[in-house]
Amino acid sequence: MKPTAAEQTEKPAHFIRKIIADDVAAGHTTVRTRFPPEPNGYLHIGHAKSICLNFSMAQEFGGACNLRFDDTNPEKEEDEFIQAIQQDVRWLGFEWDGAPRYASGYFDQLHEWAVHLIKHGKAYVCHLSAEETRAYRGTLTEPGRDSPYRNRSVEENLALFEQMRRGELPEGTCVLRAKIDMAAPNINMRDPTMYRIRHAHHHQTGDKWKIYPTYDFAHGQSDAIEGITHSLCTLEFEDHRPLYEWYLSNLPVPSMPRQYEFARLNLNYTVVSKRKLKQLVSEKHVSGWDDPRMPTLSGLRRRGYTPASIRAFCDLVGVTRSEGVVDVGMLEFAIRDDLDKQAPRAMCVLAPLKVTITNFDASVLEHFTAQLHPQKPEMGTRELPFTRELYIDRNDFRETAEKDFKRLVLGQEVRLRNAYVIRANEVVRGADGQIVELKCTYDPDTRGKNPSDGRKVKGVIHWVSAAHCLDVEVRLYDRLFTVEFPEEDKSKTFLDFINPQSLTILKGCKAEPSLARATPDTRYQFEREGYFCADSVESQPGQLVFNRTIGLRDSFGK
RNA sequence: UGGGGCGUCGCCAAGUGGUAAGGCAGCGGGUUUUGAUCCCGCCAUUCGGAGGUUCGAAUCCUUCCGCCCCAGCCA
């Protein structure tokens, strides 16, 4: 059998891999990377790219990868997210080195380093208000002006910073800034803020701190403390690299990490922004962070995506510096590719139409043994009860049809998958004219073989025994947004493009009896329909709920 | 009009001076008791445009065009 994308061992030689390989060849014996999420939301498919990159680089080069919570902004962060992030990283198949790290774990050291910069005349306490600071910063085309507080004495700065630390100053009173260059063309170098006053409770450090470092003042030093060799981040941080390096070279840090930037993942027909995902959840457009329509890892998991398929997808997409938009079709390919090889087959009728086999005795019960996987007999078999009354899908029957319709047509034959060939003889209608039943006859000579008279039966449809099938609920998912780029139209909000048909709930679906023991971790292929798994939160034994992960590729177009 | 990036097939992406990989999607055909899978074939005389250097350029130079990021006491 052809290897799946997930089994592909030859990894493409992207630029990060080359840089690291060169460093290793040049004598770097320790490769250490880190995945540094801020615990202010759930992880999504975009994070998966970063996770796969960081962990796989460490794995490939015999190094280690840390998990570090970038928790410098207590007001936006929660412990719930810390737990969820750990679960998602593990689910994806990675294990970080040692215990999870926290930027907040370095607050003492960071504070000490801030004092160090003050003592060296490289940082000062600035009392400009936020608005004034903005005005002094200049614009993209005009240089900024020096703050009037820029030349305070070391002693005064030390005293003021200590007051900030003790919580003696109200929020917003002042900030600690690095003294770099207010005329720098790179705005990040115009005396960036290092510390701001926040009288906030921190999920890790409690009420110990009244001042919190900014991302820029925390990230590089945290990397240095942990001995990170390659600090991989997304393109928007490229302009921060000079500042990242400025702090490292002006502080007595224990190591010199290097920052490299790659393009973040963009997917069409969805949004991959924590802020927007959070909005979908809080405004109840979806049932939660783990709604199967969400591009979050927890949503994809509940939907039925496998970790291997997401890893394969990340490999497929590659790592470059050019930002593009990946077609969701590639994600769908990755999951179909994986599931086709793994998923046991089963039959489930989504839109049941009763069929009576008039020449089959009502007192008879036959059994067919069907393979769980057509290409993998080693996966085993299951039993299919066959009786006089069956269900087939309404979409698989037409009273008249063109020759390209390869299913059941009145007066013609079709094969019931794993069972007999039947012929539709008569349509039974309800009071409203709706077809409620089909009267058919079966050909006993077609069990496990084609008609011996050489008749050609082209179509094959799935079915279920009416007396033995399970009544189940099936949820079909479509893309969450109706347009490729929901964020593109600036005159509207992405919420205007939510697909009202993104969720279709089907009740009264008829599943073959072997599905009674379905659990969320077994993904099935419902033959001719797609890949499904029991919903991890709402499916119960006896009241099964299946999520359609993804439909089968369909060249006919239902 | 400042700074930093990016532009190779509809999408992703190799290629870094020697004459355009691969994947996704699409389109033909074959196998098939899943219109699935699998198999075979097709799918960029051309690399954002224009000049130039060179025996030779997607790769070097010049210039132009387009797109993205940066003016949080967010990350």
mmCIF file with all atom_site columns, N, CA and C in Angstrom, chain A residues 305-365:
data_model
loop_
_atom_site.group_PDB
_atom_site.id
_atom_site.type_symbol
_atom_site.label_atom_id
_atom_site.label_alt_id
_atom_site.label_comp_id
_atom_site.label_asym_id
_atom_site.label_entity_id
_atom_site.label_seq_id
_atom_site.pdbx_PDB_ins_code
_atom_site.Cartn_x
_atom_site.Cartn_y
_atom_site.Cartn_z
_atom_site.occupancy
_atom_site.B_iso_or_equiv
_atom_site.pdbx_formal_charge
_atom_site.auth_seq_id
_atom_site.auth_comp_id
_atom_site.auth_asym_id
_atom_site.auth_atom_id
_atom_site.pdbx_PDB_model_num
ATOM 1   N N  . TYR A 1 305 ? -10.236 14.754  13.271 1.00 0.00 ? 305 TYR A N  1
ATOM 2   C CA . TYR A 1 305 ? -8.901  14.825  12.676 1.00 0.00 ? 305 TYR A CA 1
ATOM 3   C C  . TYR A 1 305 ? -7.921  14.060  13.552 1.00 0.00 ? 305 TYR A C  1
ATOM 4   N N  . THR A 1 306 ? -6.965  13.399  12.927 1.00 0.00 ? 306 THR A N  1
ATOM 5   C CA . THR A 1 306 ? -5.949  12.682  13.690 1.00 0.00 ? 306 THR A CA 1
ATOM 6   C C  . THR A 1 306 ? -4.727  13.586  13.849 1.00 0.00 ? 306 THR A C  1
ATOM 7   N N  . PRO A 1 307 ? -3.966  13.383  14.915 1.00 0.00 ? 307 PRO A N  1
ATOM 8   C CA . PRO A 1 307 ? -2.732  14.151  15.085 1.00 0.00 ? 307 PRO A CA 1
ATOM 9   C C  . PRO A 1 307 ? -1.810  13.946  13.881 1.00 0.00 ? 307 PRO A C  1
ATOM 10  N N  . ALA A 1 308 ? -1.728  12.711  13.412 1.00 0.00 ? 308 ALA A N  1
ATOM 11  C CA . ALA A 1 308 ? -0.833  12.422  12.290 1.00 0.00 ? 308 ALA A CA 1
ATOM 12  C C  . ALA A 1 308 ? -1.235  13.217  11.051 1.00 0.00 ? 308 ALA A C  1
ATOM 13  N N  . SER A 1 309 ? -2.524  13.393  10.849 1.00 0.00 ? 309 SER A N  1
ATOM 14  C CA . SER A 1 309 ? -2.963  14.120  9.657  1.00 0.00 ? 309 SER A CA 1
ATOM 15  C C  . SER A 1 309 ? -2.585  15.589  9.754  1.00 0.00 ? 309 SER A C  1
ATOM 16  N N  . ILE A 1 310 ? -2.604  16.128  10.947 1.00 0.00 ? 310 ILE A N  1
ATOM 17  C CA . ILE A 1 310 ? -2.249  17.537  11.111 1.00 0.00 ? 310 ILE A CA 1
ATOM 18  C C  . ILE A 1 310 ? -0.746  17.724  10.962 1.00 0.00 ? 310 ILE A C  1
ATOM 19  N N  . ARG A 1 311 ? 0.001   16.760  11.464 1.00 0.00 ? 311 ARG A N  1
ATOM 20  C CA . ARG A 1 311 ? 1.457   16.830  11.281 1.00 0.00 ? 311 ARG A CA 1
ATOM 21  C C  . ARG A 1 311 ? 1.797   16.712  9.794  1.00 0.00 ? 311 ARG A C  1
ATOM 22  N N  . ALA A 1 312 ? 1.112   15.801  9.113  1.00 0.00 ? 312 ALA A N  1
ATOM 23  C CA . ALA A 1 312 ? 1.366   15.624  7.679  1.00 0.00 ? 312 ALA A CA 1
ATOM 24  C C  . ALA A 1 312 ? 1.013   16.901  6.921  1.00 0.00 ? 312 ALA A C  1
ATOM 25  N N  . PHE A 1 313 ? -0.070  17.520  7.325  1.00 0.00 ? 313 PHE A N  1
ATOM 26  C CA . PHE A 1 313 ? -0.486  18.770  6.693  1.00 0.00 ? 313 PHE A CA 1
ATOM 27  C C  . PHE A 1 313 ? 0.601   19.833  6.855  1.00 0.00 ? 313 PHE A C  1
ATOM 28  N N  . CYS A 1 314 ? 1.150   19.927  8.038  1.00 0.00 ? 314 CYS A N  1
ATOM 29  C CA . CYS A 1 314 ? 2.192   20.925  8.273  1.00 0.00 ? 314 CYS A CA 1
ATOM 30  C C  . CYS A 1 314 ? 3.414   20.648  7.405  1.00 0.00 ? 314 CYS A C  1
ATOM 31  N N  . ASP A 1 315 ? 3.736   19.385  7.215  1.00 0.00 ? 315 ASP A N  1
ATOM 32  C CA . ASP A 1 315 ? 4.855   19.051  6.325  1.00 0.00 ? 315 ASP A CA 1
ATOM 33  C C  . ASP A 1 315 ? 4.530   19.435  4.887  1.00 0.00 ? 315 ASP A C  1
ATOM 34  N N  . LEU A 1 316 ? 3.302   19.172  4.502  1.00 0.00 ? 316 LEU A N  1
ATOM 35  C CA . LEU A 1 316 ? 2.850   19.469  3.144  1.00 0.00 ? 316 LEU A CA 1
ATOM 36  C C  . LEU A 1 316 ? 2.959   20.954  2.841  1.00 0.00 ? 316 LEU A C  1
ATOM 37  N N  . VAL A 1 317 ? 2.600   21.741  3.813  1.00 0.00 ? 317 VAL A N  1
ATOM 38  C CA . VAL A 1 317 ? 2.563   23.185  3.646  1.00 0.00 ? 317 VAL A CA 1
ATOM 39  C C  . VAL A 1 317 ? 3.958   23.820  3.581  1.00 0.00 ? 317 VAL A C  1
ATOM 40  N N  . GLY A 1 318 ? 4.898   23.231  4.271  1.00 0.00 ? 318 GLY A N  1
ATOM 41  C CA . GLY A 1 318 ? 6.258   23.755  4.215  1.00 0.00 ? 318 GLY A CA 1
ATOM 42  C C  . GLY A 1 318 ? 6.497   24.937  5.133  1.00 0.00 ? 318 GLY A C  1
ATOM 43  N N  . VAL A 1 319 ? 7.722   25.396  5.151  1.00 0.00 ? 319 VAL A N  1
ATOM 44  C CA . VAL A 1 319 ? 8.112   26.524  5.996  1.00 0.00 ? 319 VAL A CA 1
ATOM 45  C C  . VAL A 1 319 ? 8.907   27.485  5.130  1.00 0.00 ? 319 VAL A C  1
ATOM 46  N N  . THR A 1 320 ? 8.376   28.675  4.933  1.00 0.00 ? 320 THR A N  1
ATOM 47  C CA . THR A 1 320 ? 9.065   29.660  4.101  1.00 0.00 ? 320 THR A CA 1
ATOM 48  C C  . THR A 1 320 ? 8.883   31.044  4.706  1.00 0.00 ? 320 THR A C  1
ATOM 49  N N  . ARG A 1 321 ? 9.397   32.021  4.009  1.00 0.00 ? 321 ARG A N  1
ATOM 50  C CA . ARG A 1 321 ? 9.211   33.396  4.467  1.00 0.00 ? 321 ARG A CA 1
ATOM 51  C C  . ARG A 1 321 ? 8.175   34.123  3.619  1.00 0.00 ? 321 ARG A C  1
ATOM 52  N N  . SER A 1 322 ? 7.551   33.431  2.719  1.00 0.00 ? 322 SER A N  1
ATOM 53  C CA . SER A 1 322 ? 6.549   34.110  1.912  1.00 0.00 ? 322 SER A CA 1
ATOM 54  C C  . SER A 1 322 ? 5.157   33.748  2.415  1.00 0.00 ? 322 SER A C  1
ATOM 55  N N  . GLU A 1 323 ? 4.382   34.769  2.661  1.00 0.00 ? 323 GLU A N  1
ATOM 56  C CA . GLU A 1 323 ? 3.075   34.530  3.244  1.00 0.00 ? 323 GLU A CA 1
ATOM 57  C C  . GLU A 1 323 ? 2.049   34.259  2.150  1.00 0.00 ? 323 GLU A C  1
ATOM 58  N N  . GLY A 1 324 ? 1.364   33.173  2.317  1.00 0.00 ? 324 GLY A N  1
ATOM 59  C CA . GLY A 1 324 ? 0.349   32.828  1.335  1.00 0.00 ? 324 GLY A CA 1
ATOM 60  C C  . GLY A 1 324 ? -0.865  32.325  2.067  1.00 0.00 ? 324 GLY A C  1
ATOM 61  N N  . VAL A 1 325 ? -1.824  31.844  1.318  1.00 0.00 ? 325 VAL A N  1
ATOM 62  C CA . VAL A 1 325 ? -3.012  31.290  1.926  1.00 0.00 ? 325 VAL A CA 1
ATOM 63  C C  . VAL A 1 325 ? -3.138  29.848  1.443  1.00 0.00 ? 325 VAL A C  1
ATOM 64  N N  . VAL A 1 326 ? -3.102  28.953  2.369  1.00 0.00 ? 326 VAL A N  1
ATOM 65  C CA . VAL A 1 326 ? -3.199  27.540  2.015  1.00 0.00 ? 326 VAL A CA 1
ATOM 66  C C  . VAL A 1 326 ? -4.672  27.170  1.845  1.00 0.00 ? 326 VAL A C  1
ATOM 67  N N  . ASP A 1 327 ? -4.941  26.406  0.813  1.00 0.00 ? 327 ASP A N  1
ATOM 68  C CA . ASP A 1 327 ? -6.314  25.965  0.569  1.00 0.00 ? 327 ASP A CA 1
ATOM 69  C C  . ASP A 1 327 ? -6.702  24.886  1.582  1.00 0.00 ? 327 ASP A C  1
ATOM 70  N N  . VAL A 1 328 ? -7.873  25.039  2.186  1.00 0.00 ? 328 VAL A N  1
ATOM 71  C CA . VAL A 1 328 ? -8.326  24.029  3.149  1.00 0.00 ? 328 VAL A CA 1
ATOM 72  C C  . VAL A 1 328 ? -8.348  22.652  2.521  1.00 0.00 ? 328 VAL A C  1
ATOM 73  N N  . GLY A 1 329 ? -8.436  22.627  1.204  1.00 0.00 ? 329 GLY A N  1
ATOM 74  C CA . GLY A 1 329 ? -8.431  21.347  0.506  1.00 0.00 ? 329 GLY A CA 1
ATOM 75  C C  . GLY A 1 329 ? -7.202  20.525  0.846  1.00 0.00 ? 329 GLY A C  1
ATOM 76  N N  . MET A 1 330 ? -6.126  21.215  1.178  1.00 0.00 ? 330 MET A N  1
ATOM 77  C CA . MET A 1 330 ? -4.903  20.484  1.511  1.00 0.00 ? 330 MET A CA 1
ATOM 78  C C  . MET A 1 330 ? -5.034  19.821  2.885  1.00 0.00 ? 330 MET A C  1
ATOM 79  N N  . LEU A 1 331 ? -5.721  20.489  3.794  1.00 0.00 ? 331 LEU A N  1
ATOM 80  C CA . LEU A 1 331 ? -5.965  19.917  5.120  1.00 0.00 ? 331 LEU A CA 1
ATOM 81  C C  . LEU A 1 331 ? -6.887  18.709  4.947  1.00 0.00 ? 331 LEU A C  1
ATOM 82  N N  . GLU A 1 332 ? -7.894  18.884  4.077  1.00 0.00 ? 332 GLU A N  1
ATOM 83  C CA . GLU A 1 332 ? -8.849  17.802  3.847  1.00 0.00 ? 332 GLU A CA 1
ATOM 84  C C  . GLU A 1 332 ? -8.166  16.603  3.191  1.00 0.00 ? 332 GLU A C  1
ATOM 85  N N  . PHE A 1 333 ? -7.221  16.900  2.329  1.00 0.00 ? 333 PHE A N  1
ATOM 86  C CA . PHE A 1 333 ? -6.461  15.812  1.709  1.00 0.00 ? 333 PHE A CA 1
ATOM 87  C C  . PHE A 1 333 ? -5.710  15.032  2.786  1.00 0.00 ? 333 PHE A C  1
ATOM 88  N N  . ALA A 1 334 ? -5.093  15.769  3.709  1.00 0.00 ? 334 ALA A N  1
ATOM 89  C CA . ALA A 1 334 ? -4.273  15.125  4.738  1.00 0.00 ? 334 ALA A CA 1
ATOM 90  C C  . ALA A 1 334 ? -5.103  14.178  5.606  1.00 0.00 ? 334 ALA A C  1
ATOM 91  N N  . ILE A 1 335 ? -6.304  14.590  5.953  1.00 0.00 ? 335 ILE A N  1
ATOM 92  C CA . ILE A 1 335 ? -7.107  13.726  6.826  1.00 0.00 ? 335 ILE A CA 1
ATOM 93  C C  . ILE A 1 335 ? -7.700  12.545  6.041  1.00 0.00 ? 335 ILE A C  1
ATOM 94  N N  . ARG A 1 336 ? -8.098  12.779  4.796  1.00 0.00 ? 336 ARG A N  1
ATOM 95  C CA . ARG A 1 336 ? -8.613  11.662  3.991  1.00 0.00 ? 336 ARG A CA 1
ATOM 96  C C  . ARG A 1 336 ? -7.516  10.631  3.751  1.00 0.00 ? 336 ARG A C  1
ATOM 97  N N  . ASP A 1 337 ? -6.335  11.147  3.464  1.00 0.00 ? 337 ASP A N  1
ATOM 98  C CA . ASP A 1 337 ? -5.197  10.298  3.173  1.00 0.00 ? 337 ASP A CA 1
ATOM 99  C C  . ASP A 1 337 ? -4.893  9.383   4.356  1.00 0.00 ? 337 ASP A C  1
ATOM 100 N N  . ASP A 1 338 ? -4.946  9.952   5.554  1.00 0.00 ? 338 ASP A N  1
ATOM 101 C CA . ASP A 1 338 ? -4.663  9.183   6.756  1.00 0.00 ? 338 ASP A CA 1
ATOM 102 C C  . ASP A 1 338 ? -5.799  8.203   7.046  1.00 0.00 ? 338 ASP A C  1
ATOM 103 N N  . LEU A 1 339 ? -7.006  8.709   7.079  1.00 0.00 ? 339 LEU A N  1
ATOM 104 C CA . LEU A 1 339 ? -8.161  7.883   7.438  1.00 0.00 ? 339 LEU A CA 1
ATOM 105 C C  . LEU A 1 339 ? -8.459  6.765   6.437  1.00 0.00 ? 339 LEU A C  1
ATOM 106 N N  . ASP A 1 340 ? -8.200  7.008   5.174  1.00 0.00 ? 340 ASP A N  1
ATOM 107 C CA . ASP A 1 340 ? -8.465  5.954   4.196  1.00 0.00 ? 340 ASP A CA 1
ATOM 108 C C  . ASP A 1 340 ? -7.688  4.691   4.556  1.00 0.00 ? 340 ASP A C  1
ATOM 109 N N  . LYS A 1 341 ? -6.465  4.914   5.059  1.00 0.00 ? 341 LYS A N  1
ATOM 110 C CA . LYS A 1 341 ? -5.618  3.776   5.386  1.00 0.00 ? 341 LYS A CA 1
ATOM 111 C C  . LYS A 1 341 ? -5.982  3.139   6.723  1.00 0.00 ? 341 LYS A C  1
ATOM 112 N N  . GLN A 1 342 ? -6.477  3.948   7.658  1.00 0.00 ? 342 GLN A N  1
ATOM 113 C CA . GLN A 1 342 ? -6.713  3.446   9.010  1.00 0.00 ? 342 GLN A CA 1
ATOM 114 C C  . GLN A 1 342 ? -8.148  3.044   9.326  1.00 0.00 ? 342 GLN A C  1
ATOM 115 N N  . ALA A 1 343 ? -9.104  3.796   8.776  1.00 0.00 ? 343 ALA A N  1
ATOM 116 C CA . ALA A 1 343 ? -10.465 3.685   9.287  1.00 0.00 ? 343 ALA A CA 1
ATOM 117 C C  . ALA A 1 343 ? -11.184 2.407   8.888  1.00 0.00 ? 343 ALA A C  1
ATOM 118 N N  . PRO A 1 344 ? -11.749 1.710   9.895  1.00 0.00 ? 344 PRO A N  1
ATOM 119 C CA . PRO A 1 344 ? -12.590 0.557   9.595  1.00 0.00 ? 344 PRO A CA 1
ATOM 120 C C  . PRO A 1 344 ? -13.841 1.041   8.860  1.00 0.00 ? 344 PRO A C  1
ATOM 121 N N  . ARG A 1 345 ? -14.336 0.218   7.958  1.00 0.00 ? 345 ARG A N  1
ATOM 122 C CA . ARG A 1 345 ? -15.516 0.609   7.178  1.00 0.00 ? 345 ARG A CA 1
ATOM 123 C C  . ARG A 1 345 ? -16.791 0.174   7.872  1.00 0.00 ? 345 ARG A C  1
ATOM 124 N N  . ALA A 1 346 ? -17.830 0.893   7.623  1.00 0.00 ? 346 ALA A N  1
ATOM 125 C CA . ALA A 1 346 ? -19.134 0.544   8.171  1.00 0.00 ? 346 ALA A CA 1
ATOM 126 C C  . ALA A 1 346 ? -20.173 1.150   7.244  1.00 0.00 ? 346 ALA A C  1
ATOM 127 N N  . MET A 1 347 ? -21.421 0.751   7.444  1.00 0.00 ? 347 MET A N  1
ATOM 128 C CA . MET A 1 347 ? -22.478 1.328   6.618  1.00 0.00 ? 347 MET A CA 1
ATOM 129 C C  . MET A 1 347 ? -23.459 2.069   7.507  1.00 0.00 ? 347 MET A C  1
ATOM 130 N N  . CYS A 1 348 ? -23.849 3.225   7.061  1.00 0.00 ? 348 CYS A N  1
ATOM 131 C CA . CYS A 1 348 ? -24.806 4.031   7.807  1.00 0.00 ? 348 CYS A CA 1
ATOM 132 C C  . CYS A 1 348 ? -25.641 4.778   6.774  1.00 0.00 ? 348 CYS A C  1
ATOM 133 N N  . VAL A 1 349 ? -26.947 4.661   6.896  1.00 0.00 ? 349 VAL A N  1
ATOM 134 C CA . VAL A 1 349 ? -27.848 5.312   5.946  1.00 0.00 ? 349 VAL A CA 1
ATOM 135 C C  . VAL A 1 349 ? -28.288 6.650   6.536  1.00 0.00 ? 349 VAL A C  1
ATOM 136 N N  . LEU A 1 350 ? -27.935 7.710   5.862  1.00 0.00 ? 350 LEU A N  1
ATOM 137 C CA . LEU A 1 350 ? -28.219 9.043   6.388  1.00 0.00 ? 350 LEU A CA 1
ATOM 138 C C  . LEU A 1 350 ? -29.651 9.507   6.132  1.00 0.00 ? 350 LEU A C  1
ATOM 139 N N  . ALA A 1 351 ? -30.185 9.163   4.966  1.00 0.00 ? 351 ALA A N  1
ATOM 140 C CA . ALA A 1 351 ? -31.556 9.579   4.633  1.00 0.00 ? 351 ALA A CA 1
ATOM 141 C C  . ALA A 1 351 ? -32.331 8.311   4.306  1.00 0.00 ? 351 ALA A C  1
ATOM 142 N N  . PRO A 1 352 ? -32.814 7.635   5.337  1.00 0.00 ? 352 PRO A N  1
ATOM 143 C CA . PRO A 1 352 ? -33.382 6.295   5.149  1.00 0.00 ? 352 PRO A CA 1
ATOM 144 C C  . PRO A 1 352 ? -34.652 6.238   4.282  1.00 0.00 ? 352 PRO A C  1
ATOM 145 N N  . LEU A 1 353 ? -34.663 5.238   3.423  1.00 0.00 ? 353 LEU A N  1
ATOM 146 C CA . LEU A 1 353 ? -35.837 4.936   2.610  1.00 0.00 ? 353 LEU A CA 1
ATOM 147 C C  . LEU A 1 353 ? -36.042 3.426   2.767  1.00 0.00 ? 353 LEU A C  1
ATOM 148 N N  . LYS A 1 354 ? -37.243 3.061   3.176  1.00 0.00 ? 354 LYS A N  1
ATOM 149 C CA . LYS A 1 354 ? -37.513 1.646   3.447  1.00 0.00 ? 354 LYS A CA 1
ATOM 150 C C  . LYS A 1 354 ? -37.567 0.835   2.152  1.00 0.00 ? 354 LYS A C  1
ATOM 151 N N  . VAL A 1 355 ? -36.991 -0.356  2.229  1.00 0.00 ? 355 VAL A N  1
ATOM 152 C CA . VAL A 1 355 ? -36.996 -1.265  1.081  1.00 0.00 ? 355 VAL A CA 1
ATOM 153 C C  . VAL A 1 355 ? -37.505 -2.618  1.577  1.00 0.00 ? 355 VAL A C  1
ATOM 154 N N  . THR A 1 356 ? -38.480 -3.150  0.892  1.00 0.00 ? 356 THR A N  1
ATOM 155 C CA . THR A 1 356 ? -38.956 -4.495  1.245  1.00 0.00 ? 356 THR A CA 1
ATOM 156 C C  . THR A 1 356 ? -38.572 -5.451  0.125  1.00 0.00 ? 356 THR A C  1
ATOM 157 N N  . ILE A 1 357 ? -37.887 -6.511  0.514  1.00 0.00 ? 357 ILE A N  1
ATOM 158 C CA . ILE A 1 357 ? -37.473 -7.509  -0.476 1.00 0.00 ? 357 ILE A CA 1
ATOM 159 C C  . ILE A 1 357 ? -38.602 -8.528  -0.522 1.00 0.00 ? 357 ILE A C  1
ATOM 160 N N  . THR A 1 358 ? -39.482 -8.366  -1.487 1.00 0.00 ? 358 THR A N  1
ATOM 161 C CA . THR A 1 358 ? -40.714 -9.149  -1.489 1.00 0.00 ? 358 THR A CA 1
ATOM 162 C C  . THR A 1 358 ? -40.510 -10.658 -1.644 1.00 0.00 ? 358 THR A C  1
ATOM 163 N N  . ASN A 1 359 ? -39.406 -11.048 -2.239 1.00 0.00 ? 359 ASN A N  1
ATOM 164 C CA . ASN A 1 359 ? -39.188 -12.495 -2.385 1.00 0.00 ? 359 ASN A CA 1
ATOM 165 C C  . ASN A 1 359 ? -38.244 -13.040 -1.312 1.00 0.00 ? 359 ASN A C  1
ATOM 166 N N  . PHE A 1 360 ? -38.087 -12.291 -0.226 1.00 0.00 ? 360 PHE A N  1
ATOM 167 C CA . PHE A 1 360 ? -37.236 -12.758 0.871  1.00 0.00 ? 360 PHE A CA 1
ATOM 168 C C  . PHE A 1 360 ? -38.136 -13.024 2.061  1.00 0.00 ? 360 PHE A C  1
ATOM 169 N N  . ASP A 1 361 ? -38.080 -14.202 2.592  1.00 0.00 ? 361 ASP A N  1
ATOM 170 C CA . ASP A 1 361 ? -38.974 -14.618 3.667  1.00 0.00 ? 361 ASP A CA 1
ATOM 171 C C  . ASP A 1 361 ? -38.785 -13.775 4.930  1.00 0.00 ? 361 ASP A C  1
ATOM 172 N N  . ALA A 1 362 ? -39.875 -13.298 5.462  1.00 0.00 ? 362 ALA A N  1
ATOM 173 C CA . ALA A 1 362 ? -39.820 -12.431 6.642  1.00 0.00 ? 362 ALA A CA 1
ATOM 174 C C  . ALA A 1 362 ? -39.249 -13.137 7.853  1.00 0.00 ? 362 ALA A C  1
ATOM 175 N N  . SER A 1 363 ? -39.291 -14.444 7.869  1.00 0.00 ? 363 SER A N  1
ATOM 176 C CA . SER A 1 363 ? -38.800 -15.162 9.049  1.00 0.00 ? 363 SER A CA 1
ATOM 177 C C  . SER A 1 363 ? -37.314 -15.502 8.943  1.00 0.00 ? 363 SER A C  1
ATOM 178 N N  . VAL A 1 364 ? -36.729 -15.123 7.826  1.00 0.00 ? 364 VAL A N  1
ATOM 179 C CA . VAL A 1 364 ? -35.315 -15.492 7.623  1.00 0.00 ? 364 VAL A CA 1
ATOM 180 C C  . VAL A 1 364 ? -34.363 -14.363 8.023  1.00 0.00 ? 364 VAL A C  1
ATOM 181 N N  . LEU A 1 365 ? -33.258 -14.770 8.636  1.00 0.00 ? 365 LEU A N  1
ATOM 182 C CA . LEU A 1 365 ? -32.210 -13.818 8.978  1.00 0.00 ? 365 LEU A CA 1
ATOM 183 C C  . LEU A 1 365 ? -30.900 -14.371 8.415  1.00 0.00 ? 365 LEU A C  1
#
